[in-house]
XYZ file of C-alpha atoms in Angstrom:
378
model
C -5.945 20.179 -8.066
C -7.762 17.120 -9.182
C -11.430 18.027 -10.319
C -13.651 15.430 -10.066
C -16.737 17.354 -10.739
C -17.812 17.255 -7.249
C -19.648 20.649 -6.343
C -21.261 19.730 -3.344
C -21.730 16.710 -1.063
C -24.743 14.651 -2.000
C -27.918 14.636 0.193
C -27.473 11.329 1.530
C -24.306 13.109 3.764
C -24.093 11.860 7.393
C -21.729 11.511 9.425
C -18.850 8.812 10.778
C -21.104 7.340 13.608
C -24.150 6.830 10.966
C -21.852 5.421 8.223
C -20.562 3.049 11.061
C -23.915 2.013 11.928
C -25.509 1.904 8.839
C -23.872 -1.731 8.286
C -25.307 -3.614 11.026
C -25.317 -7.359 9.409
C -22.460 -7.537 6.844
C -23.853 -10.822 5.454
C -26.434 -9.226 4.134
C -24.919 -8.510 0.528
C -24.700 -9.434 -2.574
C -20.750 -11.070 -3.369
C -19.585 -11.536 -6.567
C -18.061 -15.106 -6.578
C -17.278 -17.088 -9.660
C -17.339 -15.422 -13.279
C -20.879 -16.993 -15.001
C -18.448 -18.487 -18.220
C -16.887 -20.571 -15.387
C -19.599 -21.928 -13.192
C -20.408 -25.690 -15.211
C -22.458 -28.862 -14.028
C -19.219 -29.838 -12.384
C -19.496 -28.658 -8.645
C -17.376 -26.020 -7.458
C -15.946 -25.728 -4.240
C -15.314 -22.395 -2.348
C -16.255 -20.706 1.044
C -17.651 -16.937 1.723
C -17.090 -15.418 4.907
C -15.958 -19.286 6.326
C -18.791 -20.815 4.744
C -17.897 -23.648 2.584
C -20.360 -23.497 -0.207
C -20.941 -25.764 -3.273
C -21.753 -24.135 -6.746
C -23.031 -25.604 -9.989
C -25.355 -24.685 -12.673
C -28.249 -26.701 -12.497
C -28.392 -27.995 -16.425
C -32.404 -27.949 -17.531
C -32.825 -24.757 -16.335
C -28.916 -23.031 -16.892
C -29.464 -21.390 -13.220
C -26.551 -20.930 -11.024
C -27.078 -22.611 -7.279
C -25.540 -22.609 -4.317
C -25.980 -25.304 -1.294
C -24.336 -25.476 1.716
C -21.172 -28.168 1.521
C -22.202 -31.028 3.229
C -23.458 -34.035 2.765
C -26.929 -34.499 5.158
C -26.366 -38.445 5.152
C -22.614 -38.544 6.060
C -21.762 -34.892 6.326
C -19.172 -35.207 3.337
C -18.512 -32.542 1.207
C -20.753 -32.488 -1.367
C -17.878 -30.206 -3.600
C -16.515 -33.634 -4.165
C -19.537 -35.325 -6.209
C -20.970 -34.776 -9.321
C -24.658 -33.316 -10.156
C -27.098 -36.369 -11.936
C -30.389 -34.757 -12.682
C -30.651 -31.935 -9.905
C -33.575 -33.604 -8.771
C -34.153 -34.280 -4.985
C -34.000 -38.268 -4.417
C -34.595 -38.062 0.039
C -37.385 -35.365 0.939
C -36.155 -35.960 4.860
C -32.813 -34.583 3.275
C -31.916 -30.784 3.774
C -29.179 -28.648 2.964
C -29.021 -24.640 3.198
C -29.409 -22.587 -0.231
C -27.732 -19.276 -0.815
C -30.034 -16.869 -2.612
C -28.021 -16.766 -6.214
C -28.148 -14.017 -9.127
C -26.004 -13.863 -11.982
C -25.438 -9.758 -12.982
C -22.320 -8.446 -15.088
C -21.179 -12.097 -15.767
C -21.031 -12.569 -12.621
C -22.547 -14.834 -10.321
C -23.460 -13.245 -7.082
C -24.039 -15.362 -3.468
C -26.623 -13.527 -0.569
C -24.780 -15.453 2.721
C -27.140 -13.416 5.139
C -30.964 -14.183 5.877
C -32.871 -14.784 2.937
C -36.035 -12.923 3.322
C -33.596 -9.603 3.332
C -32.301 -10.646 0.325
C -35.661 -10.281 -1.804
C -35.862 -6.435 -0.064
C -32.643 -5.312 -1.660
C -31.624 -4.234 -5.028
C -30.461 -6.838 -7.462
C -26.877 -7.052 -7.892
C -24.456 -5.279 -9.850
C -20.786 -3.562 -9.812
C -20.394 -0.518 -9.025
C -18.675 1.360 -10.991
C -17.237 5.271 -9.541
C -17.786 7.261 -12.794
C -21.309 5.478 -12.658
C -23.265 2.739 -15.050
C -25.041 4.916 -17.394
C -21.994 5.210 -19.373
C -22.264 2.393 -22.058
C -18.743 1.217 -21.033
C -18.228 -2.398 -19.772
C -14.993 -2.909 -17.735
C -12.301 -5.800 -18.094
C -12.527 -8.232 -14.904
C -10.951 -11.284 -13.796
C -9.644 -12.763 -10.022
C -7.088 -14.192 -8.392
C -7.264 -16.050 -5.055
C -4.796 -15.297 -2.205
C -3.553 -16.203 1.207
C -4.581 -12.710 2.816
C -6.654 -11.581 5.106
C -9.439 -9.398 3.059
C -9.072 -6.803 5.249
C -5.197 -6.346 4.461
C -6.372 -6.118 1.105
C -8.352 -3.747 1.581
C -6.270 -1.413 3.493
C -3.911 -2.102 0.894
C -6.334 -0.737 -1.774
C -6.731 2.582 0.278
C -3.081 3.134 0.993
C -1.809 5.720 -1.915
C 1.951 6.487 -0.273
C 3.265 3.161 -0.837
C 2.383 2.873 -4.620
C 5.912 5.052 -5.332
C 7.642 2.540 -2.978
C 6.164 -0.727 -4.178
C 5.245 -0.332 -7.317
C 8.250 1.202 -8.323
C 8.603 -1.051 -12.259
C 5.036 -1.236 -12.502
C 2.331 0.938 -11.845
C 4.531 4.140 -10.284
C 7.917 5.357 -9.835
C 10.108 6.150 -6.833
C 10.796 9.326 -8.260
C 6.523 10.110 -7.807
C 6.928 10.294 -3.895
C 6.261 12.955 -2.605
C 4.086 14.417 0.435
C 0.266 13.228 0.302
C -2.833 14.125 2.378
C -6.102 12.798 1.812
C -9.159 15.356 1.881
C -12.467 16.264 1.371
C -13.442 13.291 3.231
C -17.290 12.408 2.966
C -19.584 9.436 4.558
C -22.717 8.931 3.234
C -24.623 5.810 3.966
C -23.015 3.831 1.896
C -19.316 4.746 1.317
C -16.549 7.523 2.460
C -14.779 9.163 -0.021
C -11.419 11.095 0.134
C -9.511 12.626 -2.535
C -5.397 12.250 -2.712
C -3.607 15.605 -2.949
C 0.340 15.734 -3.324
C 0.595 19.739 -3.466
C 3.999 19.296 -4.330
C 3.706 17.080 -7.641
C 0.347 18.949 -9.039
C 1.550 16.855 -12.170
C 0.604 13.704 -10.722
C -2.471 11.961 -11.606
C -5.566 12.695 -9.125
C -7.366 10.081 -7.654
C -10.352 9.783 -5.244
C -10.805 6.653 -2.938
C -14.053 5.223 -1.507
C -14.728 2.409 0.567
C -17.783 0.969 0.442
C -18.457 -2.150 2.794
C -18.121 -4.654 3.515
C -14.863 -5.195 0.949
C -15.139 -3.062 -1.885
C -12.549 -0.348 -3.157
C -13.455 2.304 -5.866
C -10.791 4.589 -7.623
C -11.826 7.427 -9.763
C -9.447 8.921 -11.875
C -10.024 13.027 -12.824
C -11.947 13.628 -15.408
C -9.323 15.658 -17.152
C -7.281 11.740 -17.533
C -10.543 10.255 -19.385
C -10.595 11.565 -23.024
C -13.534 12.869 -24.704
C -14.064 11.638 -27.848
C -16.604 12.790 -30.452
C -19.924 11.300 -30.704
C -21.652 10.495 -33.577
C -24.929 10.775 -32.208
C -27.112 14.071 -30.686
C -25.027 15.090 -27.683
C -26.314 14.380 -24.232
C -25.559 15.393 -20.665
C -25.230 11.988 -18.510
C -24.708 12.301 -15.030
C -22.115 12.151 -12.934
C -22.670 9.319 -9.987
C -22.017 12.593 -7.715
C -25.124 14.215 -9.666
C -23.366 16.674 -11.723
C -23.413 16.712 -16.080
C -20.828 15.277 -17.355
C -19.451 16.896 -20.925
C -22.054 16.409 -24.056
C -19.282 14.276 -25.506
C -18.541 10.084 -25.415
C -17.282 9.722 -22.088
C -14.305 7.313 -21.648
C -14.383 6.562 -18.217
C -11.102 5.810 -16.267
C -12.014 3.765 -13.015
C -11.138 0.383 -11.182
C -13.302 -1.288 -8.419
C -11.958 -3.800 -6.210
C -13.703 -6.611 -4.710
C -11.619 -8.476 -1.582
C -13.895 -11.283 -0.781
C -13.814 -12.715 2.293
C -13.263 -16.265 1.429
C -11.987 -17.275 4.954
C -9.798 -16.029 7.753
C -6.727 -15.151 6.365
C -7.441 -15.861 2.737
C -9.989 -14.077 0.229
C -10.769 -13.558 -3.814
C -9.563 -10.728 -5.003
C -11.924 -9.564 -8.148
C -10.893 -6.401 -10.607
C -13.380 -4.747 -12.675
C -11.253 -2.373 -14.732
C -12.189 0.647 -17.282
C -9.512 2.603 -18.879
C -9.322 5.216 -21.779
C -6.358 3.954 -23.684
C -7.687 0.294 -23.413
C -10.722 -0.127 -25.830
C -13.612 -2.008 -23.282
C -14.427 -5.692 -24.224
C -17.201 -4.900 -25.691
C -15.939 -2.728 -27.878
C -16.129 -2.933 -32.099
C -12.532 -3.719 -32.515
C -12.413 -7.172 -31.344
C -15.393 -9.031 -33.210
C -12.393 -8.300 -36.353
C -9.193 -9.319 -34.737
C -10.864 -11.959 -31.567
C -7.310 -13.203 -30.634
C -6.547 -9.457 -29.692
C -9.028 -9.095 -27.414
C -8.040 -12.838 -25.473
C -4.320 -11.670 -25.505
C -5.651 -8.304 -23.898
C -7.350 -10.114 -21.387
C -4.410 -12.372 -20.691
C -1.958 -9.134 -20.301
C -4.479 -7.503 -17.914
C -4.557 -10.161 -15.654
C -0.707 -11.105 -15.333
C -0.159 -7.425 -15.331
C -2.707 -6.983 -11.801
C -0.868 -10.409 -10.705
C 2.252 -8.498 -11.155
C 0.905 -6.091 -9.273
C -0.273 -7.887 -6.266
C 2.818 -9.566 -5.787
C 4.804 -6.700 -5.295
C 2.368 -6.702 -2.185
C 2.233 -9.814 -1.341
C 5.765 -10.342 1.010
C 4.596 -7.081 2.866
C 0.968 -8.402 3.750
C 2.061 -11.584 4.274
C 4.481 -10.043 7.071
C 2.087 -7.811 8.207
C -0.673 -10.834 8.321
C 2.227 -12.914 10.652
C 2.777 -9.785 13.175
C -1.340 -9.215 13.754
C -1.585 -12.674 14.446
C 1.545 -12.268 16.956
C -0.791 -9.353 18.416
C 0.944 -6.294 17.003
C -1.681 -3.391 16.411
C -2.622 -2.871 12.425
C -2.099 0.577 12.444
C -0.782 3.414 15.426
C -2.471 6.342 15.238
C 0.342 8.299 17.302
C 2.912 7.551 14.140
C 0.076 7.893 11.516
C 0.759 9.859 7.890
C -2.165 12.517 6.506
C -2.113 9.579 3.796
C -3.805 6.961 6.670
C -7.369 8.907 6.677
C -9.444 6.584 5.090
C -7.146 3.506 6.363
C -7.706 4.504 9.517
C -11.133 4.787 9.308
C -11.874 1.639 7.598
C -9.160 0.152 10.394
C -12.082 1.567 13.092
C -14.573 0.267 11.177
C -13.458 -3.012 10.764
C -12.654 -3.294 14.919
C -16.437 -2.706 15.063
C -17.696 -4.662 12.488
C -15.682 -7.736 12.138
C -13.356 -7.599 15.020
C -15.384 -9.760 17.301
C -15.280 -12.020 14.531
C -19.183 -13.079 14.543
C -19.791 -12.300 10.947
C -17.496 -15.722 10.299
C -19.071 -19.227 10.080
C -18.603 -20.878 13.148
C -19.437 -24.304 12.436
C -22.678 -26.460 11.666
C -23.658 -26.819 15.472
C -22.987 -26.045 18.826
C -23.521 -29.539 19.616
C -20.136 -30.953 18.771
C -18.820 -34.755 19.216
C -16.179 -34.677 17.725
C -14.199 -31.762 18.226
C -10.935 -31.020 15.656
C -8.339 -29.046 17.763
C -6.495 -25.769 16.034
C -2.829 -25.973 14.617
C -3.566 -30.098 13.724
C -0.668 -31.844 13.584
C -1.539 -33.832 11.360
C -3.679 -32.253 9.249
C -1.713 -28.718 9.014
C -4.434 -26.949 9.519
């Protein structure tokens, strides 16, 4: 059985109903948008739950900024422009700013009110083996034509892996039958561990969800190697509260970000830590730099690789929900679809109605563009 030093369920424990309610507004988060390395003077276009949003780094200061895209003279995009001096030229003029941090090379948009912003914690990834580890995961992102929430489910699906990801990152020989238990909600995630009683051999795995789009796999401890430390021993913590062993830790965990770009497409962002894959800030690349670039560059095609052994399968799926066929039916559903199916509820109640999405700059409309434009595509 897969031990992932989880004794008891932590005293934030509630259950379904308060984990459902405990996300009332999900625009009030922090989303991790654009690496920091890539955001220049040069605007950047991109949207974030159907908001299109402009992005540069102002260039006295080096602070990241985000603006609403549009123009308040001609409402043109202002993605398309260039940045002079940053300076404000109209004082009648006034465009919407995103609250902005920049955390784990990131930089990280707030598209929910302000003021709530300044009451929450600063940004940061979270990591399922936990941050006090001094182990800094491999990340990069790759944009896609799918609905965040297929990515999601996606993410939290573990009885297709042997199926799909037969040449890459399983085998068909692996399946097997799979249950998830020891389900948890706490006010911020549920948890629930994979168990193939069958194939004991295979590798354990615990999923959480924690919203509005964020995956978490942790790997057993037993699959991170120890290694000795050459300092005093100490006991770090487990996120779950329990010691970990007095030894360096190599944690082996992957969080998934599937940002809700807009309806049907979203960002899909990897932060990756692995024992048999030295972490980028490791010693070993300030002596052999191209090694750690070529690394970087494997990692990436590799998760590419990945994804596109999904990608025919949610783009299907993404075509028959849009037909009106139902995204999951519980009367045929596997002990695999726990947390699927709750994050399938939760998403009817959260985003379902669909009022979490922009919906344009006013109600007051003059010209109105119909859907499916023929001449536009769109």
């Amino acid at each position: 059985m897969a031990d992932f030093s989880i004794k008891a369920s932590p005293p934030t424990s509630v259950d379904r109903n308060q984990f459902f309610n405990s996300t009332a507004n999900l625009r009030n988060y922090w989303f991790p948008v654009v690496p920091s390395n890539e955001l220049t003077a040069k605007p950047l276009g991109l949207h974030l739950w159907g908001d299109p949003l402009i992005l540069y780094r102002e260039p006295a200061l080096n602070v990241a900024v985000a603006l609403e895209d549009l123009c308040p003279h001609r409402a043109a995009p202002l993605s398309v422009g260039r940045i002079s001096d940053a300076r404000a030229k109209l004082p009648a003029a006034r465009v919407r700013q995103y609250p902005v941090r920049e955390a784990d090379e990131w930089v990280w948009v707030w598209p929910g009110d302000p003021e709530s912003a300044e009451q929450r914690e600063p940004p940061g990834v979270y990591l399922a083996w936990g941050r006090p580890r001094d182990v800094r995961p491999w990340t990069g992102y790759i944009d896609l034509d799918i609905d965040h929430s297929l990515l999601v489910e996606n993410f939290l699906d573990p009885a297709h892996l042997p199926f799909t990801h037969d040449t890459t990152i399983s085998k068909r020989a692996n399946a097997t039958s799979l249950t998830i238990k020891d389900v948890h909600f706490s006010l911020e995630s549920v948890k629930g561990t994979q168990v193939t009683p069958e194939r004991p051999d295979l590798p354990g795995v615990q999923f959480e969800f924690r919203p509005p789009c964020l995956v978490a796999l942790k790997f057993r401890a037993d699959r991170a190697t120890p290694q000795p430390s050459p300092s005093p021993p100490t006991h770090a913590k487990d996120p779950a509260g329990d010691s970990a062993p007095p030894v360096k830790f190599q944690a082996f965990d992957q969080t998934f970000y599937a940002i809700p770009t807009r309806k049907g497409h979203c960002r899909f962002i990897y932060f990756q830590r692995m024992p048999f894959i030295p972490d980028p800030a490791a010693a070993l690349w300030s002596y052999v730099p191209p090694l750690k670039w070529m690394t970087s560059w494997y990692l990436h095609r590799f998760n590419k690789r990945v994804l596109l052994e999904d990608y025919a399968l949610l783009k299907g799926v993404q075509k028959n929900l849009r037909w009106g066929a139902k995204a999951i039916d519980k009367r045929t559903a596997a002990p695999a679809d726990t947390i699927v199916m709750v994050y399938r509820d939760w998403w009817r109640k959260m985003i379902g109605a669909g009022q979490v999405w922009f919906a344009g700059y006013s109600s007051d409309i003059e010209d109105i563009h119909l859907d499916n434009c023929n001449t536009c595509g769109d």
